[in-house]
Amino acid sequence: MKSRRHIVLVVTGVLVAVLASAFVVLRWDSADKIATAASALAGVAGVGVALWAALPAARSAVRARETGATRARGGGYANSGIDAPAGDATPMEVSRTGDATAGDGGQAISGILRRPR
């Protein structure tokens, strides 16, 4: 499948070709009116794209499912779930995570841990 960027580029090229053909075929008065309308539409579209680009993107959820078992030893850290920064507001979900075990001073979690970085 072609990328969206490629499709946008092709559509833009086709629109430019259609407008150029219309300007060649039409008389000056008609071409002038079409050029004015096309410029106005392009300006409104540009403002819309700029506003869209300025809005923050929706964050998708993070999921950990059916992970394997982990083990920490000697002050190590084991995680079979999700480890995220404390201020991260991303929706998170864990299910059927593997066993997380710690020995010899290690730390282990199998759920969600939000900790300062």
Coordinates of C-alpha atoms in Angstrom, one line a residue:
M1 CA 0.0 0.0 0.0
K2 CA 1.2 3.5 -0.8
S3 CA 2.0 5.8 2.0
R4 CA -0.4 8.7 2.8
R5 CA 2.4 11.2 2.0
H6 CA 2.8 9.7 -1.5
I7 CA -1.0 9.8 -2.1
V8 CA -1.1 13.5 -1.0
L9 CA 1.8 14.3 -3.3
V10 CA 0.1 12.6 -6.3
V11 CA -3.3 14.3 -5.6
T12 CA -1.6 17.7 -5.3
G13 CA 0.2 17.2 -8.6
V14 CA -3.1 16.2 -10.3
L15 CA -4.8 19.3 -8.9
V16 CA -2.0 21.6 -10.1
A17 CA -2.2 20.0 -13.6
V18 CA -6.0 20.4 -13.7
L19 CA -5.7 24.1 -12.7
A20 CA -2.9 24.7 -15.2
S21 CA -5.0 23.1 -18.0
A22 CA -8.0 25.2 -17.0
F23 CA -5.9 28.4 -17.1
V24 CA -4.7 27.6 -20.6
V25 CA -8.1 26.7 -22.0
L26 CA -10.2 29.4 -20.4
R27 CA -10.3 33.1 -21.3
W28 CA -8.5 35.5 -19.0
D29 CA -11.6 36.6 -17.1
S30 CA -12.7 33.1 -16.3
A31 CA -9.1 32.0 -15.4
D32 CA -8.7 35.0 -13.1
K33 CA -11.9 34.0 -11.2
I34 CA -10.8 30.4 -10.9
A35 CA -7.3 31.5 -9.7
T36 CA -8.9 33.7 -7.1
A37 CA -11.2 31.0 -5.8
A38 CA -8.4 28.4 -5.8
S39 CA -6.1 30.8 -3.8
A40 CA -8.9 31.4 -1.2
L41 CA -9.5 27.7 -0.8
A42 CA -5.7 27.0 -0.5
G43 CA -5.5 29.8 2.2
V44 CA -8.3 28.3 4.2
A45 CA -6.8 24.8 3.8
G46 CA -3.4 26.1 5.0
V47 CA -4.9 27.6 8.1
G48 CA -6.7 24.4 8.8
V49 CA -3.6 22.3 8.4
A50 CA -1.6 24.7 10.6
L51 CA -4.2 24.4 13.4
W52 CA -4.3 20.6 13.1
A53 CA -0.5 20.5 13.3
A54 CA -0.5 22.7 16.4
L55 CA -2.9 20.4 18.3
P56 CA -1.3 17.7 20.5
A57 CA -1.6 14.2 19.1
A58 CA -3.8 11.7 20.9
R59 CA -1.7 9.3 22.9
S60 CA -2.5 5.7 22.4
A61 CA -2.7 3.3 25.3
V62 CA 0.2 1.1 26.4
R63 CA -0.6 -2.6 27.1
A64 CA 1.4 -5.4 28.5
R65 CA -0.2 -8.8 28.0
E66 CA 0.9 -12.4 28.5
T67 CA 4.5 -11.5 29.3
G68 CA 7.1 -14.0 30.4
A69 CA 8.5 -14.5 33.8
T70 CA 11.3 -12.3 35.1
R71 CA 13.8 -12.6 38.0
A72 CA 16.0 -10.0 39.7
R73 CA 19.1 -10.8 41.8
G74 CA 21.8 -8.9 43.5
G75 CA 20.2 -5.5 43.6
G76 CA 18.8 -5.9 40.0
Y77 CA 15.4 -5.0 38.7
A78 CA 12.9 -7.2 36.9
N79 CA 9.6 -6.1 35.3
S80 CA 7.1 -8.2 33.5
G81 CA 4.6 -5.3 33.3
I82 CA 5.0 -1.6 32.5
D83 CA 7.6 0.8 33.9
A84 CA 6.8 4.5 33.2
P85 CA 7.9 7.9 34.4
A86 CA 5.9 9.2 37.3
G87 CA 4.3 12.1 35.4
D88 CA 3.3 10.0 32.4
A89 CA -0.5 10.4 31.7
T90 CA -0.6 7.7 29.0
P91 CA -3.4 5.2 29.6
M92 CA -1.8 1.9 30.6
E93 CA -3.2 -1.7 31.0
V94 CA -1.6 -5.0 32.1
S95 CA -3.2 -8.4 32.0
R96 CA -1.8 -11.9 32.5
T97 CA 1.7 -10.7 33.1
G98 CA 4.4 -13.3 34.0
D99 CA 5.7 -13.9 37.5
A100 CA 8.3 -11.3 38.6
T101 CA 10.5 -12.5 41.4
A102 CA 13.4 -10.9 43.2
G103 CA 16.1 -12.3 45.4
D104 CA 19.3 -11.1 47.0
G105 CA 18.1 -7.5 47.3
G106 CA 16.6 -7.2 43.9
Q107 CA 13.3 -5.6 43.0
A108 CA 10.5 -7.1 40.8
I109 CA 7.1 -6.0 39.6
S110 CA 4.5 -7.5 37.4
G111 CA 2.0 -4.6 37.1
I112 CA 2.4 -0.9 36.4
L113 CA 5.1 1.1 38.1
R114 CA 5.3 4.8 37.7
R115 CA 8.5 6.1 39.3
P116 CA 10.6 9.3 39.1
R117 CA 13.3 9.3 36.5

